[in-house]
XYZ file of C-alpha atoms in Angstrom:
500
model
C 0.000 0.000 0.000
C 2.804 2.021 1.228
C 4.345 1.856 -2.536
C 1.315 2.306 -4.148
C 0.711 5.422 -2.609
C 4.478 6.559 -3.145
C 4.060 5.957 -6.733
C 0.270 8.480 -6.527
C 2.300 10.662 -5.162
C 5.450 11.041 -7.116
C 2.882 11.123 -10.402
C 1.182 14.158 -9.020
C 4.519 15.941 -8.442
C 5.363 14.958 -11.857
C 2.193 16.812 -13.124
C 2.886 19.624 -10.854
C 6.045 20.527 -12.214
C 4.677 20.411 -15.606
C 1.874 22.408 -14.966
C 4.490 24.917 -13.874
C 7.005 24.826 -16.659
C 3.855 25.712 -19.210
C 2.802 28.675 -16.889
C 6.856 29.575 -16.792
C 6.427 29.285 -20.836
C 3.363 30.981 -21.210
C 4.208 33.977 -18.871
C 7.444 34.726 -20.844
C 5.826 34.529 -24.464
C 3.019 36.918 -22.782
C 5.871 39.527 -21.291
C 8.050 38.857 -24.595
C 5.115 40.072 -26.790
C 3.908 43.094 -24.031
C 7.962 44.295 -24.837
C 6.469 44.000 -28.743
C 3.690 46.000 -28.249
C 5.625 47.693 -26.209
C 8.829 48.770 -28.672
C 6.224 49.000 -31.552
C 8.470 45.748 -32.760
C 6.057 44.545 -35.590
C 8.237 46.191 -38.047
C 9.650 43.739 -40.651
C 12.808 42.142 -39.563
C 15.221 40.981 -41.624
C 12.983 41.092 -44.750
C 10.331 39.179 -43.517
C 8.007 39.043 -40.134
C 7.394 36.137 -37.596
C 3.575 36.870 -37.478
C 2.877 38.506 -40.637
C -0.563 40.331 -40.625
C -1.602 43.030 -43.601
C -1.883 46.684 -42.572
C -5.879 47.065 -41.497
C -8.469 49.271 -42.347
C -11.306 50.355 -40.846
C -14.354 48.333 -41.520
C -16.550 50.841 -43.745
C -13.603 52.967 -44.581
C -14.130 54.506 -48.252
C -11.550 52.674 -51.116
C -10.527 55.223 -53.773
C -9.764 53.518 -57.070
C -8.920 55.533 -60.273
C -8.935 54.037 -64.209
C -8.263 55.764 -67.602
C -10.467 54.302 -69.769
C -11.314 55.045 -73.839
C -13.060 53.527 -76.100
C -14.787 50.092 -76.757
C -12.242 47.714 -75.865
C -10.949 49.474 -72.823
C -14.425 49.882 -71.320
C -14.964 45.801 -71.926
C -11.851 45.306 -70.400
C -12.669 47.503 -67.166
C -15.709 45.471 -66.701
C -13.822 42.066 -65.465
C -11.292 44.523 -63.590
C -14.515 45.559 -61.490
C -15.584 42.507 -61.421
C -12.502 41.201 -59.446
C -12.432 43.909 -57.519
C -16.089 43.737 -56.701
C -15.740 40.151 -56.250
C -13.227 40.169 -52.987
C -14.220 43.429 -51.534
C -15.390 43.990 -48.248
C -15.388 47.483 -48.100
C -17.068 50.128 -49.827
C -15.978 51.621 -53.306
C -15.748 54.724 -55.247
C -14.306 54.447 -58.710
C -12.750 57.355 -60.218
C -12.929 57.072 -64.215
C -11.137 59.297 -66.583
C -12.985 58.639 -70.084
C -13.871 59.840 -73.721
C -17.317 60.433 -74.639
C -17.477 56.443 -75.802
C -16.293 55.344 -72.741
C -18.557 57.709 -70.625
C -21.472 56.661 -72.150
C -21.017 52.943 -71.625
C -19.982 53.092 -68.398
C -22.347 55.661 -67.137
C -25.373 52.911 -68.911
C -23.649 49.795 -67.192
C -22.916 51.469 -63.534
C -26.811 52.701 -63.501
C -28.254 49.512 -64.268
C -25.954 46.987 -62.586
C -27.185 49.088 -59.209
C -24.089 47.502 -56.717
C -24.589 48.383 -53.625
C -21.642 50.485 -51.299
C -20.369 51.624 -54.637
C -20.169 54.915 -56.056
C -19.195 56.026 -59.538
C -17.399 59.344 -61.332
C -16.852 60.274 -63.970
C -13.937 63.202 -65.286
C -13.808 64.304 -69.310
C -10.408 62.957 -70.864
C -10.270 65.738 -73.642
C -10.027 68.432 -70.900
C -6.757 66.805 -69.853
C -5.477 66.315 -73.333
C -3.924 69.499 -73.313
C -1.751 68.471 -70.864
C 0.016 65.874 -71.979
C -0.424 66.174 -75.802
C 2.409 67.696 -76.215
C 5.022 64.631 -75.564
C 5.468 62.218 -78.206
C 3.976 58.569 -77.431
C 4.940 55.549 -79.276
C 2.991 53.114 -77.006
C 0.191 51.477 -78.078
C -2.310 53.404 -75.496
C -1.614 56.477 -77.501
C -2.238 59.454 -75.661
C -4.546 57.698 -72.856
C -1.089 56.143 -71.320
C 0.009 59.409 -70.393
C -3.283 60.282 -68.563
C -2.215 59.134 -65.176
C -0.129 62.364 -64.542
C -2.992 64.348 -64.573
C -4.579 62.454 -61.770
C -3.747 65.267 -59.262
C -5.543 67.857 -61.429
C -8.272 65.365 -62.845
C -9.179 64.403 -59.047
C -11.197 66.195 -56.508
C -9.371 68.551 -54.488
C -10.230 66.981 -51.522
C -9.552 63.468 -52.307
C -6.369 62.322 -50.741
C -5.335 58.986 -51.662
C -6.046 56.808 -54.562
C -5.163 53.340 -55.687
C -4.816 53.981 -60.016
C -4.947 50.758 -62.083
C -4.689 50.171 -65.599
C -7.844 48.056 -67.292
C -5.754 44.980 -68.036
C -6.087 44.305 -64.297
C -7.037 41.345 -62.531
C -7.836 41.027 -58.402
C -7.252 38.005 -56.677
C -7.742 39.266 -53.199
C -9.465 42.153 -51.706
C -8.175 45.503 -52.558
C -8.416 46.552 -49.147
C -5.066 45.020 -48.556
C -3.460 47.570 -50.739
C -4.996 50.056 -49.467
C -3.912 49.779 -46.394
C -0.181 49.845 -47.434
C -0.826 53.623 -47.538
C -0.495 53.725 -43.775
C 3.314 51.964 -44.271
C 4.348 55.006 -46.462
C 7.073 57.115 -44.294
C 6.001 61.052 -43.968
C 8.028 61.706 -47.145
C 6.819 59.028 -49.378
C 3.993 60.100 -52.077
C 3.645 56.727 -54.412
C 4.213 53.262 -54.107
C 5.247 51.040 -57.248
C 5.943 47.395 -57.754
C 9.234 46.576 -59.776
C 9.560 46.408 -62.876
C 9.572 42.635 -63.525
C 10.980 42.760 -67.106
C 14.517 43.794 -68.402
C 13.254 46.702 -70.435
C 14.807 49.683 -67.794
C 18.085 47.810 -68.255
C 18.570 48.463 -71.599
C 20.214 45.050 -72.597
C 17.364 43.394 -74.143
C 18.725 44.487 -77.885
C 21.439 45.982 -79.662
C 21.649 49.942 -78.980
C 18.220 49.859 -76.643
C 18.535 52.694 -75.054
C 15.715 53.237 -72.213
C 14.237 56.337 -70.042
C 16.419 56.442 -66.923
C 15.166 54.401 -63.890
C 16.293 53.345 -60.539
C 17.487 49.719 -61.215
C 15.244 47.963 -63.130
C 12.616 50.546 -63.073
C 8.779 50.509 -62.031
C 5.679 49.169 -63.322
C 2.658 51.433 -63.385
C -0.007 49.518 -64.091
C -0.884 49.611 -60.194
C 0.012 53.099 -58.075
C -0.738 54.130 -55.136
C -0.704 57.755 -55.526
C -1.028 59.866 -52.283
C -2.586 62.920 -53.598
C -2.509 65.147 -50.514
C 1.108 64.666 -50.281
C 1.479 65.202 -54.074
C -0.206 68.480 -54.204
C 1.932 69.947 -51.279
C 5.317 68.725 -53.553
C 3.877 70.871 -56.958
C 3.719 67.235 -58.195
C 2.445 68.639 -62.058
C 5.519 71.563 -62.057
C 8.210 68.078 -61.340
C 6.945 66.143 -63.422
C 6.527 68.466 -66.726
C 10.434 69.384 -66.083
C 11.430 65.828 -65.828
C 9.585 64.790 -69.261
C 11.008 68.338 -70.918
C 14.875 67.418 -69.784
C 14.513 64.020 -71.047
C 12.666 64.471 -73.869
C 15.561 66.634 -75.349
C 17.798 63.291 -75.809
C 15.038 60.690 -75.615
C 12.453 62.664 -78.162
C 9.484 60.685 -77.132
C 8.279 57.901 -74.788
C 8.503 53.929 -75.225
C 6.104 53.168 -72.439
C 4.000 55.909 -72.120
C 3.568 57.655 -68.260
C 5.838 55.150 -67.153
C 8.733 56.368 -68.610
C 8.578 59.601 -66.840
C 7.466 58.196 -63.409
C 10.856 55.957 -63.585
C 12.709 59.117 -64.359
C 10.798 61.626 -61.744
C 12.047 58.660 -59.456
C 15.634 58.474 -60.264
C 16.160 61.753 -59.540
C 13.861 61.853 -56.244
C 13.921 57.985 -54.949
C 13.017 59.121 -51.255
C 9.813 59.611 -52.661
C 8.820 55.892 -53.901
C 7.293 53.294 -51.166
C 8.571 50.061 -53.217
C 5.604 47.297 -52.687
C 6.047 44.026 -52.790
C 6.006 42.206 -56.409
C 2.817 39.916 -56.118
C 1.065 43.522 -56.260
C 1.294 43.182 -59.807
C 2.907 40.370 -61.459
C 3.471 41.276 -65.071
C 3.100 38.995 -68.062
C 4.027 40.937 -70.382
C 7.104 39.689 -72.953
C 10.522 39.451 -71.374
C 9.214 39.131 -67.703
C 10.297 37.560 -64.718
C 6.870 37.473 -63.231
C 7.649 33.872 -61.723
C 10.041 34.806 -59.199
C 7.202 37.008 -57.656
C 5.362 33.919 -56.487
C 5.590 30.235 -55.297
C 2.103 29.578 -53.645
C -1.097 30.323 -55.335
C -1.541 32.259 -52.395
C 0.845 34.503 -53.088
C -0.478 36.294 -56.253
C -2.513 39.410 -55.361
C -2.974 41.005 -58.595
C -2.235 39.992 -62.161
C -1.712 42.080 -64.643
C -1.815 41.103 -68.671
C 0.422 43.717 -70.092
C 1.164 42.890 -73.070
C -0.345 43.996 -76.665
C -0.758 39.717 -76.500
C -2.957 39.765 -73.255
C -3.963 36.322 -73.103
C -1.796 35.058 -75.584
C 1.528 36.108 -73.877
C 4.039 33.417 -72.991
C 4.596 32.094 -69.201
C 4.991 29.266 -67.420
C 1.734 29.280 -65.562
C -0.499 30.992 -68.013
C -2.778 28.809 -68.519
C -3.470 29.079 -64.080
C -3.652 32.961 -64.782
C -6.166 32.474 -68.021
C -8.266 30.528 -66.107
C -8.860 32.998 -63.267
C -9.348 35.885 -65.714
C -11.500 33.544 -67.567
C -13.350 32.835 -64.126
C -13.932 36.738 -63.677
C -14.930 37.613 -67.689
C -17.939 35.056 -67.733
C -18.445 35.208 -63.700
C -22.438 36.558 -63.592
C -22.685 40.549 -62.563
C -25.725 39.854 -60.923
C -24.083 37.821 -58.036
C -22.164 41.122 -57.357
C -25.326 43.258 -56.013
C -24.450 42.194 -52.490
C -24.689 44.272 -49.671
C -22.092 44.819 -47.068
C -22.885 43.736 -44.017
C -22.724 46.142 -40.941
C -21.812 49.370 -43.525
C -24.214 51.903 -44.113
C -25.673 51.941 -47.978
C -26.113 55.397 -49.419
C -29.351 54.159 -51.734
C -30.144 56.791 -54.511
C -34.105 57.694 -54.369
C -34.476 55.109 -57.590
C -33.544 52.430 -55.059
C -35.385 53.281 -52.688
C -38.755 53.578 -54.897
C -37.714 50.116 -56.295
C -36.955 48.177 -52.930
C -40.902 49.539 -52.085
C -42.540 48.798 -54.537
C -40.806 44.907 -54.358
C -41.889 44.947 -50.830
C -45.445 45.774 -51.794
C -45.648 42.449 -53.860
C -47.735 39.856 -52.525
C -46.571 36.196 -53.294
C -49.503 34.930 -52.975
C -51.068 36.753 -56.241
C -51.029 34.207 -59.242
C -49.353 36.745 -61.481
C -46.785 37.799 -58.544
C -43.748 36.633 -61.252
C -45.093 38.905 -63.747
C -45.239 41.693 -61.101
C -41.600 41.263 -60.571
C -40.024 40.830 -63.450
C -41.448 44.449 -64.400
C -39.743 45.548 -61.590
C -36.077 43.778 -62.845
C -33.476 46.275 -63.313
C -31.219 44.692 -66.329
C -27.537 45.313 -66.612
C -26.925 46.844 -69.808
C -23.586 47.212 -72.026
C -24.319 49.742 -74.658
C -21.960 49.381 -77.892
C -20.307 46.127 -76.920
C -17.937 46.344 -80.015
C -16.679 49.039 -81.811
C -19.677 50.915 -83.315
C -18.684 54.144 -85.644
C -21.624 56.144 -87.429
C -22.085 59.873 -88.947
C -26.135 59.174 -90.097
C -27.504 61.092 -92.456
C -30.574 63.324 -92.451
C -32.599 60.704 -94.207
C -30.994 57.425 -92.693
C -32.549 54.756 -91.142
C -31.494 52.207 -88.908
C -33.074 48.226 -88.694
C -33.772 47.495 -84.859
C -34.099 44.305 -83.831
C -33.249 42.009 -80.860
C -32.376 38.543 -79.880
C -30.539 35.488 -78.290
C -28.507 33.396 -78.361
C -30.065 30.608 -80.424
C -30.302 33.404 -83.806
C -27.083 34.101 -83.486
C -26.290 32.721 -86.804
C -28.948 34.861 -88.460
C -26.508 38.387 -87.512
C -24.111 36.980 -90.903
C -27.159 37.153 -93.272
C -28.817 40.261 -92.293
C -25.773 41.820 -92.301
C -25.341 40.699 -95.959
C -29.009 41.980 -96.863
C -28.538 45.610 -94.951
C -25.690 47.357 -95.740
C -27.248 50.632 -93.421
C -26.665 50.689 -89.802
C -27.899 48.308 -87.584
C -29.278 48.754 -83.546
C -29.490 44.898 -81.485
C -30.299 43.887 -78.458
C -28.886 40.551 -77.211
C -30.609 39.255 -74.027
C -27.331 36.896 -73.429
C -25.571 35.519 -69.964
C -22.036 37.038 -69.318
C -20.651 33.805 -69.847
C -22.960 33.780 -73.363
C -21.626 37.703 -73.922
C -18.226 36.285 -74.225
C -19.313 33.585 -76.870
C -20.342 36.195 -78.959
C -17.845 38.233 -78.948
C -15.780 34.883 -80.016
C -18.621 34.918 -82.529
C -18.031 38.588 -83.914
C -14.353 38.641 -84.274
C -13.782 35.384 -85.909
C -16.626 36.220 -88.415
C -15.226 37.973 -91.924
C -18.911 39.717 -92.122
C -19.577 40.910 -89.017
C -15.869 42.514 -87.519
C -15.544 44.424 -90.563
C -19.266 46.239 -89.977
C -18.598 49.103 -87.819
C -22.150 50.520 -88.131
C -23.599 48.080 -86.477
C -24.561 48.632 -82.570
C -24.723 45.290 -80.535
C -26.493 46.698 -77.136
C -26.424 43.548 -74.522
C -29.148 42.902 -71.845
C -27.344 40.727 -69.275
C -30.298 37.984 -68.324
C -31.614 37.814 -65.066
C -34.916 36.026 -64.241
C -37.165 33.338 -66.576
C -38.698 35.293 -68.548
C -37.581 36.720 -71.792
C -38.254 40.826 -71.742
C -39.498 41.133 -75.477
C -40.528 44.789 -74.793
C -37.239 45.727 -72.218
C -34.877 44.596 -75.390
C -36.842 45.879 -78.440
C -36.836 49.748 -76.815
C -32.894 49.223 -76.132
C -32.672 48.719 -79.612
C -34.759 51.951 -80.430
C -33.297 54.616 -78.135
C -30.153 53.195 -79.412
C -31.023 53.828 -83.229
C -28.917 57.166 -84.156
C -30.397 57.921 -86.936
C -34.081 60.001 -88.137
C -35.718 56.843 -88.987
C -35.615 53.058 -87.904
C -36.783 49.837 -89.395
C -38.131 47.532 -86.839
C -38.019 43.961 -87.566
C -37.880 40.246 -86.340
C -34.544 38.972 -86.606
C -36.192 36.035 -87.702
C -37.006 37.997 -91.312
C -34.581 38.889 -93.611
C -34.739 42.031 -95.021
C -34.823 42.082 -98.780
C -31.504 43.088 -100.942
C -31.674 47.195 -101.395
C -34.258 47.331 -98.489
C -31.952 50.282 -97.276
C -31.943 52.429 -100.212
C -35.412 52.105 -101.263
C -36.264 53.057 -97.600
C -34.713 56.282 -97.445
């Protein structure tokens, strides 16, 4: 007995003493992370951080985000950019476009109708900015909208202090609210934060006599900024950077790469000013890159950016990963994106409001209660989803007519049978948008028509809204007269003359 109870005894010491070693342990982790707190010692050490954790933001904190965008293809472009964005955000948004009149008329149709909620929308005219940056000779394909992005201080309210700028050829794979709050790791005398360059354009090596803009190193990428406005303003940010692009265009004569060239060279000659952010901020596939060293994990790409004239025929390693989550985004359904944000307060426009009443008013038990609401279904609409460029005439008339998906293959023939301009409506799925598109610029008929307006009605609901499509067609129609029809009937051969 006398043993047994020895051994009882010298097991509870045992657990005793082990209970005290983890209090031991657990009181000097505790007092080792008070010293921390204490030293502000979350600062990156040696390169990296033991308990890594993204700068935060407060939870219904307003997310600038600025975009030049002209013309058709930019403004389809933008759409899966927002989408992405849209798609991981948890905070609200206000997008800051700078656009031509094309532009400004799509996106002003599409933002109206999509109705998102905790996102707000501006627009700023393009050709009053022209003027300031006409003047330096562009050889990049973006033409003079590549040089836009120095205007930003100008273009931008006053009173708007901080921006995140992207280029359209964006894509989001986490929420932007991560970048944002890299502003707050800026020192007091940093103004814009760049990734690196992640091609060897800046070094000048990649071809006999190349001979680039100066840069710091291997130079910057901006197709994602963070420009600190405030900070920007107070430097005469518009004086420095006109007097860079004037002393180098005197050897250089014009720009390769558009804005970028005289970012790089405004920051080799003030690099105090540049927050450097890490490369998975934008990891380039454009030609000659070294996008791969950015990343090892899929869950270390942040944004991806397809900057090349290529896009999604440009050559790396994982394309095919990166295709498949722009893919994901370009045929991902809009509609899924009117979420609200939980716990942030929604300012609703009086529209809204009248709508969200009068759905409230339904009753479900009425027989034609589907009926009821699909009248009050707000379609997203994409006005001019290819290029569409038409002077009418005083006595022109346009043939209106709308569809889906299954007459697609009747576009070819009345195309052939109307030479005049042509207004349709195309009640199709995103995913069903990007088919036709497919459709349209494989088609010898069809992509060399530029008078003809494809207008598309995203679907939403079960029913197909005959009357919803047809008058998209007709306020479309820019021209004195129309021609409606049935897409169904082809219109004779010289129908169009012997109209007008």
């Amino acid at each position: 007995a006398q043993v047994l109870e020895r051994a009882v005894l010298e097991a509870r010491v045992r657990e005793v003493e082990e209970e005290n070693r983890q209090i031991r342990l657990q009181l000097s982790q505790s007092q080792g992370t008070a010293a921390q707190l204490a030293e502000g010692n979350y600062e990156e050490k040696n390169n990296h951080t033991d308990c890594p954790r993204p700068p935060t933001i407060q939870k219904c904190e307003l997310i600038h985000v600025a975009c030049v965008c002209a013309g058709h293809n930019a403004s389809r472009d933008v759409v899966t950019l927002v989408k992405s964005v849209l798609f991981h955000r948890r905070n609200p948004l206000h997008f800051h476009f700078i656009t031509d009149t094309v532009a400004n008329r799509i996106l002003s149709s599409l933002f109206r109708s999509w109705m998102v909620p905790s996102v707000q929308v501006s627009f700023y005219d393009a050709d009053e900015l022209k003027s300031e940056v006409s003047w330096i000779p562009n050889k990049h394909y973006s033409g003079i909208y590549g040089l836009m992005k120095l205007t930003l201080t100008k273009a931008l309210p006053p009173d708007l202090n901080k921006v995140i700028v992207l280029d359209t050829d964006i894509t989001f794979a986490t929420d932007i609210a991560e970048l944002w709050g890299i502003f707050r790791k800026f020192t007091d005398k940093q103004v814009i934060g760049l990734v690196e360059n992640q091609s060897d354009w800046y070094l000048g090596n990649l071809w006999k006599n190349h001979k680039p803009w100066p840069a710091l190193g291997r130079g910057f990428n901006t197709g994602v900024i963070l420009l600190y406005l405030e900070r920007l303003r107070r430097i005469s940010w518009e004086q420095m950077w006109r007097l860079t692009a004037e002393r180098e265009l005197m050897s250089m004569l014009s720009t390769s790469l558009a804005d970028q060239d005289i970012f790089n060279a405004f920051i080799k000659q003030n690099p105090v000013l540049v927050h450097q952010l890490p490369c998975f901020w934008n990891v380039q596939l454009s030609d000659h890159t070294r996008s791969e060293q950015c990343y090892t994990e899929v869950s270390d790409l942040k944004v991806i950016h397809w900057n090349s004239p290529k896009k999604l025929r440009v050559k790396n390693k994982h394309v095919e990963f990166f295709r498949n989550l722009y893919l994901t985004f370009l045929e991902y359904d809009g509609n899924l994106l009117r979420r609200e944000l939980f716990g942030c307060p929604s300012q609703a426009t009086s529209w809204c409001l009248q709508l969200q009443g009068a759905l409230e008013e339904l009753d479900e038990d009425d027989q034609c209660y589907d009926f009821r609401r699909e009248r009050l279904t707000v379609h997203r609409v994409h006005l001019e989803f290819l290029q569409y460029e038409y002077t009418p005439t005083e006595d022109d008339v346009t043939l209106v007519a709308q569809l889906s998906m299954d007459r697609l293959q009747m576009l070819e023939a009345i195309c052939k049978h109307w030479e005049g301009p042509i207004s349709l409506a195309l009640y199709l799925s995103d995913a069903e948008a990007q088919q036709f598109l497919r459709y349209a610029q494989a088609s010898e008929v069809l992509k060399n028509r530029k008078n003809v307006g494809y207008h598309i009605v995203y679907k939403e609901g079960q029913f197909y809204p005959v009357n919803l499509l047809r008058n998209v067609a007709l306020k479309n129609a820019n021209t004195p007269y129309t021609f409606l029809t049935d897409v169904d009937f082809l219109p004779m051969y010289g129908l169009y003359d012997y109209l007008r």
